[in-house]
XYZ file of C-alpha atoms in Angstrom:
683
model
C 107.670 0.383 -3.224
C 103.941 0.986 -3.620
C 102.176 4.105 -2.288
C 98.576 4.313 -0.780
C 96.264 7.114 -2.061
C 93.553 6.500 0.532
C 93.364 9.335 3.186
C 94.035 8.241 6.749
C 91.672 8.784 9.689
C 93.210 12.196 10.478
C 92.637 13.536 7.023
C 96.422 13.903 6.340
C 97.833 13.681 2.900
C 98.474 10.243 1.559
C 101.970 8.897 2.229
C 103.679 5.568 1.854
C 102.782 3.152 4.605
C 105.674 2.092 6.843
C 105.956 -1.134 8.740
C 105.779 -4.750 8.039
C 104.473 -5.975 4.711
C 101.789 -8.054 6.488
C 100.465 -5.010 8.367
C 100.244 -2.894 5.247
C 98.236 -5.544 3.496
C 95.758 -5.816 6.381
C 95.206 -2.041 6.616
C 94.697 -1.737 2.895
C 92.252 -4.574 2.897
C 90.269 -3.015 5.752
C 90.186 0.390 4.030
C 88.950 -1.155 0.754
C 86.303 -3.171 2.604
C 85.091 -0.030 4.393
C 84.843 1.908 1.131
C 83.040 -0.906 -0.658
C 80.637 -1.289 2.244
C 79.514 2.312 1.875
C 76.114 2.475 0.077
C 75.871 4.822 -2.880
C 72.182 5.121 -2.113
C 72.988 7.093 1.077
C 71.681 10.648 0.604
C 74.709 12.294 2.231
C 77.141 10.333 0.072
C 75.185 11.264 -3.037
C 75.112 14.982 -2.098
C 78.845 14.918 -1.371
C 79.576 13.364 -4.717
C 77.337 15.893 -6.539
C 79.133 18.793 -4.768
C 82.517 17.326 -5.656
C 81.401 17.017 -9.253
C 80.330 20.673 -9.405
C 83.834 21.751 -8.197
C 85.414 20.135 -11.226
C 87.770 18.419 -8.841
C 91.096 17.181 -10.197
C 92.692 14.419 -8.213
C 95.997 16.095 -7.527
C 97.909 16.629 -4.333
C 97.175 20.398 -4.252
C 93.542 20.025 -5.020
C 93.169 17.452 -2.274
C 94.777 19.884 0.204
C 92.505 22.815 -0.887
C 89.296 20.821 -1.093
C 88.174 21.416 2.492
C 89.041 25.118 2.331
C 87.223 25.617 -0.903
C 84.148 23.942 0.442
C 84.127 25.974 3.619
C 84.524 29.166 1.578
C 81.510 28.236 -0.491
C 79.453 27.609 2.626
C 80.410 31.007 4.042
C 79.403 32.762 0.806
C 76.038 30.997 0.762
C 75.326 31.926 4.360
C 76.114 35.560 3.609
C 73.682 35.650 0.741
C 70.975 34.124 2.948
C 71.549 36.769 5.617
C 71.194 39.543 3.043
C 67.940 38.040 1.751
C 66.486 37.768 5.254
C 67.346 41.390 5.856
C 65.265 42.399 2.880
C 62.393 40.198 4.144
C 62.526 41.838 7.560
C 62.318 45.285 5.970
C 59.285 44.303 3.942
C 57.592 42.824 7.033
C 58.002 46.154 8.791
C 56.230 47.934 5.938
C 53.413 45.292 5.959
C 52.952 45.780 9.685
C 52.376 49.482 9.226
C 49.823 48.808 6.474
C 47.974 46.252 8.650
C 47.785 48.732 11.476
C 46.284 51.318 9.129
C 43.732 48.745 7.895
C 42.757 47.784 11.435
C 41.955 51.368 12.269
C 39.891 51.751 9.067
C 37.940 48.544 9.815
C 37.170 49.677 13.335
C 35.815 52.945 11.946
C 33.704 51.048 9.386
C 32.315 48.708 12.044
C 31.199 51.637 14.057
C 29.429 53.160 11.056
C 27.794 49.817 10.134
C 26.511 49.288 13.640
C 24.969 52.740 13.595
C 23.331 52.057 10.214
C 22.040 48.679 11.449
C 20.385 50.243 14.419
C 18.691 52.778 12.161
C 17.607 50.233 9.369
C 16.430 47.374 11.683
C 12.748 48.371 11.892
C 12.610 49.019 8.151
C 14.022 45.564 7.326
C 11.597 43.908 9.715
C 8.680 45.589 7.983
C 10.116 44.570 4.584
C 10.391 40.900 5.666
C 6.784 40.908 6.797
C 5.672 42.412 3.500
C 7.683 39.823 1.498
C 6.142 36.964 3.488
C 2.690 38.407 2.845
C 3.507 38.696 -0.850
C 4.611 35.066 -1.018
C 1.398 33.996 0.722
C -0.715 35.982 -1.731
C 1.203 34.571 -4.709
C 0.696 31.035 -3.358
C -3.043 31.652 -3.080
C -3.095 33.060 -6.609
C -1.327 29.961 -7.947
C -3.674 27.701 -5.995
C -6.700 29.572 -7.308
C -5.393 29.418 -10.872
C -4.703 25.697 -10.543
C -8.134 25.135 -8.999
C -9.908 27.049 -11.768
C -7.873 25.235 -14.401
C -8.636 21.806 -12.946
C -12.133 22.127 -11.470
C -13.795 24.787 -13.629
C -14.560 24.722 -17.357
C -14.988 27.789 -19.472
C -18.237 28.906 -21.053
C -16.966 27.808 -24.461
C -16.144 24.346 -23.103
C -19.545 24.118 -21.407
C -21.260 24.977 -24.696
C -19.193 22.383 -26.595
C -20.152 19.787 -23.998
C -23.880 20.347 -23.594
C -25.182 22.466 -26.469
C -27.087 20.510 -29.111
C -25.946 22.975 -31.751
C -22.312 22.055 -31.219
C -21.001 18.935 -32.983
C -19.803 15.771 -31.269
C -16.166 16.121 -32.254
C -12.707 15.949 -30.720
C -13.350 19.106 -28.690
C -16.476 17.536 -27.188
C -14.600 14.420 -26.116
C -11.729 16.507 -24.745
C -14.107 18.517 -22.558
C -15.957 15.320 -21.607
C -12.711 13.743 -20.414
C -11.925 16.919 -18.458
C -15.315 16.955 -16.715
C -14.920 13.254 -15.892
C -11.631 14.121 -14.241
C -13.276 16.985 -12.329
C -16.051 14.666 -11.160
C -13.566 12.034 -10.072
C -11.192 14.459 -8.312
C -13.991 16.358 -6.574
C -14.410 13.356 -4.326
C -11.031 14.210 -2.840
C -12.410 17.567 -1.662
C -15.119 15.802 0.310
C -12.493 14.515 2.700
C -11.039 17.968 3.403
C -12.262 21.057 5.249
C -13.800 22.319 1.969
C -16.579 19.720 1.966
C -19.150 22.230 0.776
C -16.978 23.217 -2.177
C -16.516 19.530 -3.048
C -20.272 18.942 -2.970
C -20.951 21.937 -5.198
C -18.324 20.865 -7.748
C -19.556 17.258 -7.634
C -23.139 18.353 -8.241
C -22.181 20.699 -11.077
C -19.965 18.115 -12.810
C -22.704 15.472 -12.480
C -25.196 17.762 -14.198
C -22.702 18.525 -16.955
C -21.945 14.820 -17.480
C -25.640 13.923 -17.618
C -26.245 16.644 -20.189
C -23.233 15.461 -22.193
C -24.383 11.828 -22.231
C -27.887 12.888 -23.238
C -26.339 14.824 -26.098
C -24.322 11.754 -27.169
C -27.422 9.558 -26.851
C -29.516 11.808 -29.115
C -26.647 12.175 -31.585
C -26.132 8.381 -31.842
C -29.849 7.804 -32.399
C -29.780 10.373 -35.167
C -26.751 8.695 -36.743
C -28.315 5.232 -36.467
C -31.242 6.376 -38.604
C -28.892 7.013 -41.518
C -26.186 4.428 -40.734
C -25.149 2.287 -43.694
C -23.508 -0.878 -42.377
C -22.606 -1.938 -45.894
C -20.311 1.075 -46.097
C -16.829 -0.180 -45.152
C -15.814 3.298 -43.975
C -17.956 3.678 -40.874
C -17.065 6.939 -39.125
C -14.836 6.780 -36.079
C -17.003 9.375 -34.295
C -19.892 6.962 -33.825
C -17.558 4.265 -32.495
C -16.039 6.771 -30.095
C -19.494 7.940 -29.044
C -20.613 4.382 -28.354
C -17.584 3.784 -26.161
C -18.394 6.983 -24.240
C -22.098 6.145 -23.917
C -21.211 2.710 -22.543
C -20.532 4.444 -19.228
C -24.293 4.959 -18.963
C -25.594 1.374 -19.311
C -29.255 2.441 -19.343
C -28.753 4.926 -22.183
C -26.462 2.489 -23.978
C -29.045 -0.309 -23.751
C -31.800 2.024 -24.942
C -29.611 3.022 -27.858
C -28.942 -0.636 -28.673
C -32.666 -1.405 -28.560
C -33.305 1.403 -31.015
C -30.501 0.113 -33.224
C -31.788 -3.476 -33.093
C -35.296 -2.375 -34.018
C -33.989 -0.426 -37.001
C -31.684 -3.238 -38.169
C -34.360 -5.900 -37.707
C -36.747 -3.906 -39.868
C -34.042 -3.300 -42.490
C -32.986 -6.962 -42.683
C -36.593 -8.180 -42.787
C -37.317 -5.868 -45.711
C -34.130 -7.030 -47.446
C -35.078 -10.700 -46.952
C -38.576 -10.111 -48.264
C -37.082 -8.306 -51.242
C -34.749 -11.250 -51.896
C -37.705 -13.639 -51.748
C -39.883 -11.675 -54.135
C -37.201 -10.071 -56.290
C -38.130 -6.556 -55.181
C -34.537 -5.801 -54.153
C -33.568 -4.913 -57.718
C -34.517 -5.358 -61.361
C -31.656 -7.786 -61.981
C -32.164 -9.797 -58.783
C -33.516 -13.317 -59.219
C -36.196 -13.960 -56.570
C -35.685 -16.930 -54.265
C -39.348 -17.848 -54.726
C -38.524 -18.590 -58.351
C -37.316 -22.005 -57.111
C -40.260 -22.685 -54.812
C -41.172 -25.699 -56.994
C -37.948 -27.321 -55.720
C -38.535 -27.360 -51.943
C -35.010 -28.388 -50.957
C -33.367 -25.698 -53.053
C -35.968 -23.153 -51.973
C -35.284 -23.726 -48.281
C -31.539 -23.955 -48.923
C -31.541 -20.582 -50.690
C -33.441 -18.966 -47.824
C -31.042 -20.408 -45.253
C -28.046 -19.383 -47.336
C -29.352 -15.815 -47.605
C -29.951 -15.681 -43.840
C -26.445 -16.989 -43.170
C -24.854 -14.530 -45.592
C -26.773 -11.631 -44.056
C -25.751 -12.757 -40.569
C -22.074 -12.888 -41.531
C -22.243 -9.415 -43.086
C -24.125 -8.034 -40.081
C -21.621 -9.506 -37.663
C -18.633 -8.147 -39.559
C -20.162 -4.669 -39.690
C -21.109 -4.653 -36.016
C -17.694 -6.002 -35.107
C -16.198 -2.849 -36.597
C -18.603 -0.787 -34.505
C -18.426 -2.546 -31.168
C -15.404 -4.836 -30.974
C -12.716 -3.443 -33.264
C -11.529 -0.979 -30.612
C -10.611 -3.672 -28.115
C -12.116 -3.728 -24.635
C -13.070 -0.049 -24.448
C -16.794 -0.850 -24.369
C -16.240 -3.325 -21.566
C -14.296 -0.744 -19.588
C -16.992 1.874 -20.177
C -19.822 -0.411 -19.074
C -17.882 -1.491 -15.987
C -17.211 2.155 -15.145
C -20.921 2.934 -15.490
C -21.898 0.031 -13.231
C -19.310 1.029 -10.645
C -20.567 4.616 -10.661
C -24.160 3.506 -10.031
C -24.001 0.305 -7.959
C -27.520 0.722 -6.499
C -29.161 0.158 -9.883
C -27.758 -3.406 -9.935
C -27.910 -4.164 -6.239
C -29.644 -7.530 -6.657
C -28.055 -8.468 -9.987
C -24.958 -10.713 -9.847
C -21.879 -9.029 -11.220
C -20.714 -10.387 -14.572
C -17.658 -9.603 -16.618
C -18.664 -7.945 -19.876
C -17.863 -10.188 -22.848
C -17.684 -8.149 -26.043
C -17.939 -11.182 -28.341
C -20.941 -12.555 -26.502
C -22.662 -9.164 -26.558
C -21.939 -8.883 -30.285
C -23.463 -12.323 -30.925
C -26.579 -11.386 -28.946
C -26.921 -8.136 -30.880
C -26.620 -9.889 -34.261
C -29.063 -12.559 -33.097
C -31.620 -9.878 -32.237
C -31.014 -8.121 -35.572
C -31.946 -11.232 -37.576
C -34.977 -12.123 -35.429
C -37.339 -10.785 -38.114
C -35.562 -12.817 -40.794
C -35.859 -15.904 -38.580
C -39.629 -15.422 -38.197
C -40.161 -15.069 -41.934
C -37.876 -18.055 -42.575
C -39.871 -20.157 -40.125
C -43.194 -19.306 -41.765
C -41.994 -20.169 -45.268
C -40.198 -23.364 -44.210
C -43.107 -24.730 -42.160
C -45.380 -24.096 -45.118
C -43.080 -26.105 -47.409
C -42.740 -28.976 -44.919
C -46.479 -29.320 -44.351
C -47.307 -29.259 -48.076
C -45.168 -32.263 -49.110
C -45.646 -35.915 -48.231
C -42.307 -37.194 -49.488
C -40.469 -38.750 -46.527
C -37.069 -38.433 -48.221
C -37.666 -34.750 -48.882
C -38.667 -34.159 -45.256
C -35.534 -35.914 -44.026
C -33.290 -33.990 -46.437
C -34.849 -30.750 -45.231
C -34.186 -31.788 -41.614
C -30.537 -32.540 -42.438
C -30.186 -29.234 -44.289
C -31.584 -27.338 -41.314
C -29.287 -29.300 -38.981
C -26.299 -28.287 -41.103
C -27.212 -24.613 -40.858
C -27.901 -24.986 -37.125
C -24.315 -26.086 -36.612
C -23.110 -23.280 -38.872
C -25.094 -20.616 -37.008
C -23.949 -22.021 -33.667
C -20.313 -21.634 -34.704
C -21.046 -18.106 -35.893
C -23.238 -16.773 -33.053
C -22.674 -19.171 -30.169
C -25.025 -21.679 -28.534
C -27.412 -19.059 -27.106
C -28.499 -17.458 -30.399
C -32.274 -17.169 -30.741
C -32.202 -18.305 -34.366
C -31.017 -21.718 -33.140
C -34.370 -22.184 -31.407
C -36.131 -21.395 -34.677
C -33.957 -23.858 -36.596
C -34.413 -26.518 -33.904
C -38.192 -26.105 -34.185
C -38.029 -26.397 -37.975
C -35.778 -29.455 -37.781
C -38.153 -31.124 -35.322
C -41.081 -30.281 -37.614
C -39.301 -31.847 -40.594
C -38.462 -34.945 -38.536
C -42.096 -35.265 -37.448
C -43.222 -34.969 -41.055
C -40.667 -37.611 -42.048
C -41.916 -40.035 -39.390
C -45.555 -39.355 -40.248
C -44.936 -40.003 -43.955
C -43.074 -43.230 -43.176
C -45.884 -44.438 -40.898
C -48.471 -43.722 -43.592
C -46.400 -45.670 -46.106
C -46.018 -48.615 -43.721
C -49.740 -48.613 -43.007
C -50.524 -48.845 -46.725
C -48.040 -51.707 -47.142
C -49.461 -53.709 -44.245
C -52.938 -53.275 -45.643
C -51.846 -54.817 -48.963
C -49.433 -57.383 -47.498
C -49.302 -60.483 -49.778
C -47.243 -63.661 -49.999
C -43.568 -63.708 -50.856
C -42.545 -63.712 -54.546
C -42.202 -67.101 -56.200
C -38.409 -66.812 -56.385
C -38.307 -65.822 -52.689
C -36.616 -62.540 -53.569
C -37.216 -59.438 -51.419
C -40.695 -58.015 -52.005
C -41.136 -54.875 -54.024
C -41.999 -52.742 -51.005
C -38.657 -53.671 -49.385
C -36.747 -52.704 -52.524
C -38.519 -49.349 -52.522
C -37.826 -48.900 -48.813
C -34.136 -49.698 -49.298
C -33.925 -47.229 -52.170
C -35.423 -44.589 -49.873
C -33.034 -45.624 -47.090
C -30.042 -45.221 -49.418
C -31.123 -41.676 -50.173
C -31.522 -40.987 -46.453
C -28.100 -42.452 -45.652
C -26.477 -40.424 -48.407
C -28.064 -37.282 -47.012
C -27.014 -38.161 -43.464
C -23.460 -38.995 -44.544
C -22.995 -35.487 -45.948
C -24.324 -33.855 -42.781
C -22.150 -32.457 -39.981
C -23.271 -34.918 -37.316
C -20.590 -35.557 -34.718
C -18.485 -38.650 -35.466
C -18.997 -40.083 -31.980
C -22.794 -39.790 -32.200
C -23.359 -40.755 -35.842
C -24.372 -44.364 -35.154
C -26.649 -43.552 -32.230
C -28.202 -40.582 -34.009
C -29.013 -42.669 -37.091
C -30.765 -45.394 -35.109
C -33.955 -43.338 -35.066
C -33.865 -43.155 -38.870
C -33.403 -46.916 -39.144
C -36.281 -47.399 -36.731
C -38.541 -45.441 -39.086
C -37.145 -46.271 -42.534
C -35.983 -49.896 -42.167
C -37.352 -51.705 -39.130
C -41.078 -51.514 -40.064
C -40.365 -52.970 -43.515
C -38.227 -55.747 -42.058
C -41.048 -56.493 -39.616
C -43.447 -56.734 -42.570
C -41.089 -59.225 -44.223
C -40.902 -61.146 -40.942
C -44.687 -61.420 -40.790
C -44.594 -62.896 -44.314
C -41.920 -65.534 -43.732
C -43.488 -66.665 -40.446
C -46.455 -67.913 -42.508
C -44.218 -69.841 -44.920
C -43.007 -73.434 -44.767
C -39.380 -74.362 -44.317
C -36.887 -74.028 -45.913
C -38.621 -71.353 -48.009
C -39.186 -69.155 -44.944
C -35.499 -69.119 -44.011
C -34.450 -68.553 -47.632
C -36.867 -65.637 -47.949
C -35.699 -64.170 -44.625
C -32.035 -64.443 -45.622
C -32.695 -62.823 -49.007
C -34.426 -59.877 -47.317
C -31.644 -59.536 -44.743
C -28.960 -59.717 -47.430
C -30.657 -56.939 -49.389
C -30.806 -54.763 -46.255
C -27.175 -55.486 -45.386
C -26.062 -54.662 -48.911
C -27.829 -51.305 -48.703
C -26.249 -50.494 -45.321
C -22.724 -51.697 -46.101
C -21.254 -48.502 -47.732
C -21.712 -46.385 -44.596
C -19.688 -46.664 -41.401
C -22.464 -45.362 -39.160
C -24.526 -48.529 -39.854
C -21.875 -51.000 -38.665
C -23.801 -51.919 -35.506
C -26.963 -52.661 -37.467
C -24.968 -54.705 -40.013
C -23.599 -56.781 -37.129
C -27.152 -57.415 -35.906
C -28.249 -58.447 -39.411
C -25.255 -60.799 -39.728
C -26.272 -62.518 -36.491
C -29.834 -63.005 -37.754
C -28.551 -64.303 -41.106
C -26.353 -66.744 -39.199
C -29.387 -67.995 -37.254
C -31.377 -68.603 -40.443
C -28.294 -70.157 -42.041
C -28.058 -72.562 -39.115
C -31.707 -73.482 -39.675
C -30.983 -74.215 -43.335
C -27.952 -76.317 -42.383
C -30.180 -78.381 -40.070
C -32.786 -78.785 -42.822
C -30.193 -79.798 -45.405
C -28.637 -82.216 -42.951
C -31.998 -83.888 -42.289
C -32.617 -83.992 -46.044
C -29.338 -85.868 -46.544
C -30.096 -88.289 -43.711
C -33.641 -88.957 -44.891
C -32.890 -89.214 -48.611
C -29.870 -91.455 -48.074
C -31.759 -93.905 -45.809
C -29.101 -93.441 -43.165
C -31.412 -91.753 -40.678
C -32.694 -95.013 -39.148
C -29.161 -96.327 -38.627
C -27.982 -93.056 -37.083
C -30.936 -92.918 -34.718
C -30.486 -96.554 -33.677
C -26.724 -96.361 -33.170
C -26.894 -92.995 -31.418
C -28.950 -94.627 -28.688
C -26.111 -97.080 -28.002
C -22.769 -96.477 -26.361
C -19.332 -97.748 -27.244
C -19.451 -100.394 -24.517
C -18.851 -104.036 -25.433
C -22.351 -105.101 -24.452
C -23.997 -102.461 -26.654
C -21.715 -103.292 -29.560
C -22.514 -107.039 -29.246
C -26.209 -106.208 -29.508
C -25.908 -104.477 -32.889
C -25.954 -107.597 -35.145
C -29.108 -108.784 -33.431
C -31.028 -105.592 -34.088
C -33.677 -105.681 -36.813
C -32.148 -102.830 -38.822
C -28.855 -104.667 -39.058
C -30.246 -107.866 -40.447
C -28.979 -108.794 -43.849
C -32.022 -107.758 -45.880
C -32.539 -104.440 -44.095
C -28.900 -103.443 -44.201
C -28.596 -104.355 -47.892
C -31.698 -102.255 -48.643
C -30.317 -99.248 -46.767
C -26.964 -99.631 -48.528
C -28.695 -99.749 -51.910
C -30.723 -96.620 -51.057
C -27.494 -94.846 -50.091
C -25.806 -95.864 -53.331
C -28.732 -94.593 -55.356
C -28.734 -91.250 -53.473
C -25.039 -90.369 -53.400
C -24.433 -89.525 -57.106
C -26.961 -86.680 -57.063
C -26.911 -85.873 -53.355
C -25.084 -82.518 -53.623
C -27.158 -81.424 -56.621
C -30.401 -82.321 -54.832
C -29.320 -80.530 -51.665
C -28.254 -77.451 -53.611
C -31.547 -77.435 -55.471
C -33.372 -77.136 -52.150
C -31.763 -73.746 -51.411
C -31.041 -72.547 -54.933
C -33.299 -69.510 -54.423
C -30.814 -67.994 -52.003
C -29.411 -64.853 -53.664
C -25.766 -65.563 -52.843
C -23.931 -68.617 -54.258
C -21.369 -68.368 -51.480
C -23.998 -68.907 -48.812
C -25.517 -71.816 -50.798
C -22.100 -73.469 -50.922
C -21.344 -72.862 -47.237
C -24.715 -74.232 -46.080
C -24.413 -77.306 -48.294
C -20.846 -77.984 -47.170
C -21.783 -77.610 -43.496
C -24.726 -80.019 -43.813
C -22.600 -82.497 -45.791
C -19.907 -82.334 -43.097
C -22.457 -83.214 -40.413
C -23.725 -86.090 -42.590
C -20.173 -87.386 -43.028
C -19.577 -87.213 -39.275
C -22.689 -89.340 -38.704
C -21.531 -91.805 -41.350
C -18.148 -92.000 -39.580
C -19.971 -92.970 -36.403
C -22.025 -95.652 -38.216
C -18.959 -97.064 -39.927
C -16.914 -97.102 -36.728
C -19.556 -98.960 -34.728
C -20.267 -101.467 -37.509
C -16.567 -102.273 -37.681
C -16.359 -102.567 -33.893
C -19.361 -104.921 -33.882
C -17.760 -107.076 -36.627
C -14.538 -107.298 -34.635
C -16.377 -108.537 -31.541
C -18.328 -111.099 -33.541
C -15.177 -112.297 -35.343
C -13.340 -112.987 -32.084
C -16.246 -114.595 -30.331
C -17.632 -117.087 -32.957
C -16.233 -120.104 -34.800
C -15.419 -119.494 -38.422
C -17.912 -122.163 -39.587
C -20.825 -120.621 -37.656
C -19.874 -116.871 -38.151
C -22.690 -114.808 -39.862
C -21.956 -112.341 -42.739
C -19.949 -109.317 -41.659
C -21.904 -106.067 -41.334
C -19.274 -104.250 -43.373
C -19.765 -106.690 -46.207
C -23.469 -105.882 -46.231
C -22.813 -102.106 -45.865
C -19.555 -101.617 -47.823
C -19.416 -97.827 -48.265
C -16.514 -96.075 -46.497
C -16.205 -92.553 -45.076
C -13.602 -91.628 -47.648
C -15.954 -92.551 -50.469
C -18.793 -90.587 -48.902
C -16.612 -87.469 -48.500
C -15.436 -87.709 -52.099
C -18.970 -88.057 -53.444
C -20.270 -85.181 -51.285
C -17.381 -82.831 -51.927
């Protein structure tokens, strides 16, 4: 029989379960379910298990009986120990209480003493606080005074460095100058405070110091300009810095620039004169050495002026532009500080590059005057039209070059424009004189109808002019229009002279002569694109004269072949039946007349082309001779087609309207030539 080891509800020892087997099974099952339903995560269960583990419990019957007793004994022992510990704590608390009481009495005594001391020291501390506040106020005033003196007052040494002429213009000068500028600027703040008088005094003093400083810079720059060597690549930074500073006084700056321009103009004029005469050095070759060659002489002078301008601009760029926009800022600051001086002048933004170009332009004004004198002398002393035009083109080239270098407002451009206009006037005057001499000696055309000698000379001159113009820097869009004035002077008068000659000539010689002259002119103009419009005009005129020659050749073929009378007679008739029936009755179409005309045509045809070509053989182009002859022959063949067609139509009408016994000879039998034969013989 099995035994149950699970304690019952009363905590009795385990004993075998009595009763029915079914009841025992149900109780056991319930007990197991209850145990298994207990969560091991329950804190009380876990503590109970840990306590049981510490007891080293052995699962025996005796140990199970003693378990509760042992546990209760342990609890009693623990409680006793706790009571003993609390007794010790209570004893210590009693001792602490006595100490706290002693401390409370001591603190009360100390508070009484402190209160007594406070009552005695109160007035002293109040006086001390007042003295400390006064001290802080005095120290604040001392700091304010020190800051004021540091910011608004300069020392005697600084004043001497700023205004004394014996002191150099160095870094110390510019440092003090910047400081005084700051004082002058900040003193305006004082004018809006209660210390207005102090602000006015400081403003007045700083203004005087600044004026003295700028006068010192002005005199120093003038002194430096007297010995300034622009060819020296290492131009001192002090003068550049001084110029930037002086820019804040536009009047002084402008006066300084005027002095500089005067000195540079004199220097460059002397250098140019030395280059002309060779006085610049023993090894220098004078420009006047080539005065016998006017074009080279003027070109050398212009080249020297351009080279000097480039060098001058580069040197001045280092002085005035290399430091950025500092000059512009200085000038703007000067204008802003003195707005009344420019009250009626519109405000403009300072352009450093433009100002530089104006300065360089003024520097070379003396060179420009000397250049103008020499060039005008050369132009007036030569009567060669080609030379005058080449000089004008050379001056135009340098005008464009100087404009790119100095801008469109440079004064030297006016000088060059005047010289170019003078050269153009000389060119036109020389051409007019030449034309006048030609018209005075105008003769008949050459026997071979070739262009006259004066036209060949004019075309040779025109070629030289076109070559010179082609190498110039004239704008592409304006090249044709700009060259029209040259053609009007160098070509049109000569073509008009040729026209006056051929108008007096008989045809076809007049048209041949005109075409030969036009062909020569077109051939001279052909290599250059800027003459395309004039070439088109010449081609139209050649076509007109060619049409005249075609008409003349055509009439020659009609007249020489005897066909003219037939063409005139048949052209007056229409293709109507009545007009066609009238043809056989006309006098020209009688047997004898028609046979005579046919014989004349047969005699003419073998040499017709040779005879026609001989008429215009003096044309200078075989192609044009061939084209004119072919065109006239084609017109002749068309007329012959008309004659043949109407003769055949007339024969057909007669053949259908008459009896065979009474029918007259057919017109085609009397005039047997066909169009195909004519075209073969005239081809």
